[in-house]
PDB file of C-alpha atoms and ligand atoms in Angstrom:
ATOM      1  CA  UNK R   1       0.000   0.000   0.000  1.00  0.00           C
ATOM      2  CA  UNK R   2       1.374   3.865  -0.965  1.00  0.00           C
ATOM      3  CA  UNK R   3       0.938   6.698   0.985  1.00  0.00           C
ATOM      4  CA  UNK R   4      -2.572   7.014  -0.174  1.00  0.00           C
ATOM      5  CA  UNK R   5      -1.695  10.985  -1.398  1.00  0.00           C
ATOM      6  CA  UNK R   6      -3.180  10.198  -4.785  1.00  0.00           C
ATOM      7  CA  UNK R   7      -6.846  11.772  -4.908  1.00  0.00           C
ATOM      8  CA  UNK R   8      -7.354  10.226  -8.556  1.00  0.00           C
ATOM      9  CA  UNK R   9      -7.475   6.716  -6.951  1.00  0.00           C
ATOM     10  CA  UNK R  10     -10.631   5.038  -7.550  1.00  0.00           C
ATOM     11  CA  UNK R  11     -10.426   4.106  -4.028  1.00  0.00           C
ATOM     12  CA  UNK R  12     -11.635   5.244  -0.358  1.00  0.00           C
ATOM     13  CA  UNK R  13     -11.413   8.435   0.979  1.00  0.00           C
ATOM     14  CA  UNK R  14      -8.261   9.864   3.060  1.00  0.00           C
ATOM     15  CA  UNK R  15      -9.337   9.503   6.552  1.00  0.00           C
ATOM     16  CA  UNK R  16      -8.091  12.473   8.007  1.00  0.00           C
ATOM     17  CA  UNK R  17      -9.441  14.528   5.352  1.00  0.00           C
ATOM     18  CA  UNK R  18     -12.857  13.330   5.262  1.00  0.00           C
ATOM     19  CA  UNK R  19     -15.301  15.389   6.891  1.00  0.00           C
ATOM     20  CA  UNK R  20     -17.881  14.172   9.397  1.00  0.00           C
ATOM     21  CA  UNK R  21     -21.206  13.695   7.357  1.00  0.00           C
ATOM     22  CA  UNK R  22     -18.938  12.262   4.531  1.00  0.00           C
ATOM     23  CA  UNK R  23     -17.401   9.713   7.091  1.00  0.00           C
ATOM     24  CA  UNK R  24     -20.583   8.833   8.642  1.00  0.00           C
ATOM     25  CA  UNK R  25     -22.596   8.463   5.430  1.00  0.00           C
ATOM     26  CA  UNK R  26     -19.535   5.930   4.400  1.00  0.00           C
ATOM     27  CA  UNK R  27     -21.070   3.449   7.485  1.00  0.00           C
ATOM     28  CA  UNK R  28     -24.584   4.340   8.013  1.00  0.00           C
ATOM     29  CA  UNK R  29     -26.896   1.487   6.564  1.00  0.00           C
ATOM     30  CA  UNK R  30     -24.438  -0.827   6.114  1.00  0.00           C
ATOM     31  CA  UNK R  31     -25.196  -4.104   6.839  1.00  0.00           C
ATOM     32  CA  UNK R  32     -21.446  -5.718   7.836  1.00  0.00           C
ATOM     33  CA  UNK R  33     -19.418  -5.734  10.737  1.00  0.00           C
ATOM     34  CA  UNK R  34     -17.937  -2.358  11.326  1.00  0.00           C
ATOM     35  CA  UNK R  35     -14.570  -3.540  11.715  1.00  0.00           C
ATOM     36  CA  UNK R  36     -14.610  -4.656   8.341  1.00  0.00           C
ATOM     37  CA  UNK R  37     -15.887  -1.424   7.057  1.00  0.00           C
ATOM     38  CA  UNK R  38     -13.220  -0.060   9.074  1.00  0.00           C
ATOM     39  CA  UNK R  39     -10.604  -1.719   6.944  1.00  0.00           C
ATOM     40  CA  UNK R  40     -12.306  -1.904   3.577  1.00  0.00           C
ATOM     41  CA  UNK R  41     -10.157   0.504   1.707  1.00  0.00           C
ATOM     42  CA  UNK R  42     -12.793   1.299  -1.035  1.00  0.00           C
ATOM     43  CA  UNK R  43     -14.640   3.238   1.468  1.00  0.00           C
ATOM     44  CA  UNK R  44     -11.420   4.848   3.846  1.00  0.00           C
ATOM     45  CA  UNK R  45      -7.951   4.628   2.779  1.00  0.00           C
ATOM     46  CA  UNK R  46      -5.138   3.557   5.279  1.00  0.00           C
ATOM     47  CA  UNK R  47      -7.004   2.243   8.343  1.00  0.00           C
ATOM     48  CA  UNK R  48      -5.103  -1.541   8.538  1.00  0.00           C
ATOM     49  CA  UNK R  49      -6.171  -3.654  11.506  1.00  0.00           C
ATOM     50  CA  UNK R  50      -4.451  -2.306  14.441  1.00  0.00           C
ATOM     51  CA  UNK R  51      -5.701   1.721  13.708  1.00  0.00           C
ATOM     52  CA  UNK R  52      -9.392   0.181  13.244  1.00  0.00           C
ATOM     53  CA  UNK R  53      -8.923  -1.958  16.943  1.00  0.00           C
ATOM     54  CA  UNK R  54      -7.336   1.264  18.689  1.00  0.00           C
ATOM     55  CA  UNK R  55     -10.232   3.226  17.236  1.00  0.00           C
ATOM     56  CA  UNK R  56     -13.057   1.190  17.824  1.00  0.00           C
ATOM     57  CA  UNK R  57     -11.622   1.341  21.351  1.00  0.00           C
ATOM     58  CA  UNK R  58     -11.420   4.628  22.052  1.00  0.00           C
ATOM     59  CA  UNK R  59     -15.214   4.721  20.623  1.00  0.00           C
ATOM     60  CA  UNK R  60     -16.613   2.286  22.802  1.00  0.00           C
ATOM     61  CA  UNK R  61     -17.833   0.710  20.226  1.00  0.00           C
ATOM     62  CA  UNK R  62     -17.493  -3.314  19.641  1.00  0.00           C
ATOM     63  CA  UNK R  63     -15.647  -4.390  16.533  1.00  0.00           C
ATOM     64  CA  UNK R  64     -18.588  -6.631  15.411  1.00  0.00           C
ATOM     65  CA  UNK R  65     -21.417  -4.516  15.162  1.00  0.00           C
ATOM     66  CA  UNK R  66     -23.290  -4.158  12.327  1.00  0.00           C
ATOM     67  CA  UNK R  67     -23.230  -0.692  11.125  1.00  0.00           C
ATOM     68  CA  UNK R  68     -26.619  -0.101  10.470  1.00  0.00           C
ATOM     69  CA  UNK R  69     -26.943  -0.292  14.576  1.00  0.00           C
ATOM     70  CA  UNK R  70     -24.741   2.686  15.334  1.00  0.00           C
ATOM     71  CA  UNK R  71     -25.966   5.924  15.916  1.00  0.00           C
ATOM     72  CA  UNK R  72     -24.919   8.972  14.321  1.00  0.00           C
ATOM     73  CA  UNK R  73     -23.289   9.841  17.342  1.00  0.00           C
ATOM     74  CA  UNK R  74     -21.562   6.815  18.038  1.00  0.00           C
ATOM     75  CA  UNK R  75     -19.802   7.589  14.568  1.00  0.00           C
ATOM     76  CA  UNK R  76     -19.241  11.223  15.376  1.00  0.00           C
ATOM     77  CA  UNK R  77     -17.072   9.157  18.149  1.00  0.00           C
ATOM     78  CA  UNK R  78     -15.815   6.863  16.046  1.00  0.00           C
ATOM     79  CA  UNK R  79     -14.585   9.197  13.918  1.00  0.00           C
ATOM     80  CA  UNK R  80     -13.059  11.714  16.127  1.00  0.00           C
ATOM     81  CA  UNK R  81     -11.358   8.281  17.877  1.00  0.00           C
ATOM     82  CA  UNK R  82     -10.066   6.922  14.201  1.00  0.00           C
ATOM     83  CA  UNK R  83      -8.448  10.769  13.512  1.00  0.00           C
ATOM     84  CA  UNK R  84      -6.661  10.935  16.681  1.00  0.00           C
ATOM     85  CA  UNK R  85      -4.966   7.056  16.539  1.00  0.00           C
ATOM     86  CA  UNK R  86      -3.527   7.894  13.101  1.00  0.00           C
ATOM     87  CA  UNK R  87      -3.061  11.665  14.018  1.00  0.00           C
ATOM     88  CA  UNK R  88      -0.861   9.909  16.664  1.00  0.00           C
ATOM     89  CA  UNK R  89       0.878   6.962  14.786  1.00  0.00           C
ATOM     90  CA  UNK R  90       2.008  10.145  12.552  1.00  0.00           C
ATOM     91  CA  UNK R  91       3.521  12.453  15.400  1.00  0.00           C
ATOM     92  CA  UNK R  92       5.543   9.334  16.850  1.00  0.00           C
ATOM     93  CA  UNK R  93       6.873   8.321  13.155  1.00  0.00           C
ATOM     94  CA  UNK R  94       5.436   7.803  10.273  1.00  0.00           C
ATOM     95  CA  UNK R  95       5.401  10.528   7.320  1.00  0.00           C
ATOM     96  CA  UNK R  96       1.963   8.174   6.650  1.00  0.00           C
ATOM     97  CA  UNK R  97      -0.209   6.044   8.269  1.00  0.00           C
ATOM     98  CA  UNK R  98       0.858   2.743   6.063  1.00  0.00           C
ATOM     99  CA  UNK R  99       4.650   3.432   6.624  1.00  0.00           C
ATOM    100  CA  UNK R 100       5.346   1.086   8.391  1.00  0.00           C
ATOM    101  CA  UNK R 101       4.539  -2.954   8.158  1.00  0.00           C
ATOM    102  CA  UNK R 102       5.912  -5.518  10.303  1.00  0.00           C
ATOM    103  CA  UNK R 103       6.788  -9.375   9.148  1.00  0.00           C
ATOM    104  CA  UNK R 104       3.217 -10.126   9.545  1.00  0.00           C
ATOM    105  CA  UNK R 105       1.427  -7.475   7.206  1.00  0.00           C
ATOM    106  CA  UNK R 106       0.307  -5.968  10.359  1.00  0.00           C
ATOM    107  CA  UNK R 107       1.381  -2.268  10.191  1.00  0.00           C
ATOM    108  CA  UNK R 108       3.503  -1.189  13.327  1.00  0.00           C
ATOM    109  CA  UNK R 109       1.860   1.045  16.042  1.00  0.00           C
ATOM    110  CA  UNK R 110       5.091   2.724  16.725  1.00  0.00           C
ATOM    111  CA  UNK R 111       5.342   3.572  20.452  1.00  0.00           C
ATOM    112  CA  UNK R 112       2.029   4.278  20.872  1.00  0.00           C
ATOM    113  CA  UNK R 113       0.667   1.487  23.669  1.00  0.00           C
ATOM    114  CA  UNK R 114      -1.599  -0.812  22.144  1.00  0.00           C
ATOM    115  CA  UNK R 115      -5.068  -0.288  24.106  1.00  0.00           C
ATOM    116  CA  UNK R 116      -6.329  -3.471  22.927  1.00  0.00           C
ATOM    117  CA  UNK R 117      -4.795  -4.890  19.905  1.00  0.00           C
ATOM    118  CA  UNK R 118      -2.579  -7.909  20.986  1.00  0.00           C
ATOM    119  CA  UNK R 119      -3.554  -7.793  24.179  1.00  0.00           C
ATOM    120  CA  UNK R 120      -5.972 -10.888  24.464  1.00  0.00           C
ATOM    121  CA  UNK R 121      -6.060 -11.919  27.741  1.00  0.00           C
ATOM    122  CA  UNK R 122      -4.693  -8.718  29.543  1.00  0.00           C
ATOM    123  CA  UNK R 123      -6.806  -6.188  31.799  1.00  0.00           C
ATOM    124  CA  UNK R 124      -8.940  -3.378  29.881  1.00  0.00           C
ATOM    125  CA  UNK R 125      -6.373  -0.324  30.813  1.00  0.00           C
ATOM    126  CA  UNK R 126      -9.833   1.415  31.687  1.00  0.00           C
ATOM    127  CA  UNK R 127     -11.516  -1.091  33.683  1.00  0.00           C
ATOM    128  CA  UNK R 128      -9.443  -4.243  34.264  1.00  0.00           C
ATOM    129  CA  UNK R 129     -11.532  -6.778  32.225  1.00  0.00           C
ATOM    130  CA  UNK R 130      -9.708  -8.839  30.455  1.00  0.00           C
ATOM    131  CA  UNK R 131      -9.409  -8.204  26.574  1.00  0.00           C
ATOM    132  CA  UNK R 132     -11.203 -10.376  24.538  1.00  0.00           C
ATOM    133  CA  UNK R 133     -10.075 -11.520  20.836  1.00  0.00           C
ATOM    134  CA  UNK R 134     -12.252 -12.840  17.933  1.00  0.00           C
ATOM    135  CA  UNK R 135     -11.898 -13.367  14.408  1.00  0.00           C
ATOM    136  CA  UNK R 136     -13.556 -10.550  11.813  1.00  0.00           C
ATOM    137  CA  UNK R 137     -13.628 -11.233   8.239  1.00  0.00           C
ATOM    138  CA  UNK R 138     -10.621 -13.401   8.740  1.00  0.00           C
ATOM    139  CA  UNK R 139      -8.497 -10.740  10.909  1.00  0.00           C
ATOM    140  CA  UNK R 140      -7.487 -10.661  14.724  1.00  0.00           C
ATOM    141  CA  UNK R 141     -10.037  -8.054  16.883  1.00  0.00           C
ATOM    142  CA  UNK R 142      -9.352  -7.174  19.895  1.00  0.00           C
ATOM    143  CA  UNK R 143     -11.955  -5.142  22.169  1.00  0.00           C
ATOM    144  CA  UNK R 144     -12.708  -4.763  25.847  1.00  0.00           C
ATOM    145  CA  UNK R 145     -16.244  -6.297  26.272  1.00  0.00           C
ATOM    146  CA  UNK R 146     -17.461  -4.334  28.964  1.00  0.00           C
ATOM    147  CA  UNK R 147     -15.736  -0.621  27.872  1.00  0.00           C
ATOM    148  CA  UNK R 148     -17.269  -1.316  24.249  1.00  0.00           C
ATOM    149  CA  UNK R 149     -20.913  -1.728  23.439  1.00  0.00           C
TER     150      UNK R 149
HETATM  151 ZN1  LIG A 201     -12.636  -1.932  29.606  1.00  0.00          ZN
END
């Protein structure tokens, strides 16, 4: 994957250039899993699986929910939360979000802590229930069950 600069890419939209009706009209009345919108890069360009996990995190939102069940508000969330992880895994290294891609595919968080993503197992850094990991469209999501409806 490129930097995603291009604009004349038939492709999703730049997520930190999108603007809040555009990003929530991208998810409403969907009928998938919004972790798999999350990473489907015909509709936002650049979120791999770790960004959408952090995100859907700092939402409160649970990685399987459909989309058509999430309020317009719980996107206004979602996409203030998917902004600031990738605002962040550019201050602490990358000149773009897709940078950087470990042996695995996965693209590296830099030094950002991991909130949830590999952390199956571990207490929620909010609460202290433990992180809980299923599989999504064939991809590793993490969530806490409790912080995330
Ligand atoms: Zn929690």
């Amino acid at each position: 994957m490129d930097a995603g600069i291009s604009k004349s890419d038939a492709g999703g939209v730049e997520p930190l250039e999108v603007e809040l009706d555009q990003f929530t009209d991208l998810f409403r009345g969907r009928k998938g899993p919004i972790k798999s919108a999350l990473l489907n890069q015909k509709l936002l360009r650049g979120v791999g699986n770790i960004y959408a996990d952090e995100s859907l995190f700092r939402a409160g939102i649970r990685p399987r929910r459909r989309c058509a069940s999430i309020s317009r508000a719980q996107l206004g969330r979602l996409f203030l939360s998917v902004r600031e992880v990738l605002t962040e895994a550019i201050a602490l290294g990358g000149s773009s979000v897709s940078d950087y891609v470990d042996a695995d595919g996965e693209e590296g968080f830099f030094q950002l802590q991991h909130r949830v993503y590999g952390r199956e197992g571990e207490p929620c850094l909010v609460c202290k229930t433990p992180i809980k990991r299923i599989v999504i469209g064939g991809r590793s999501s993490h969530f806490c069950p409790k912080c995330q409806k």
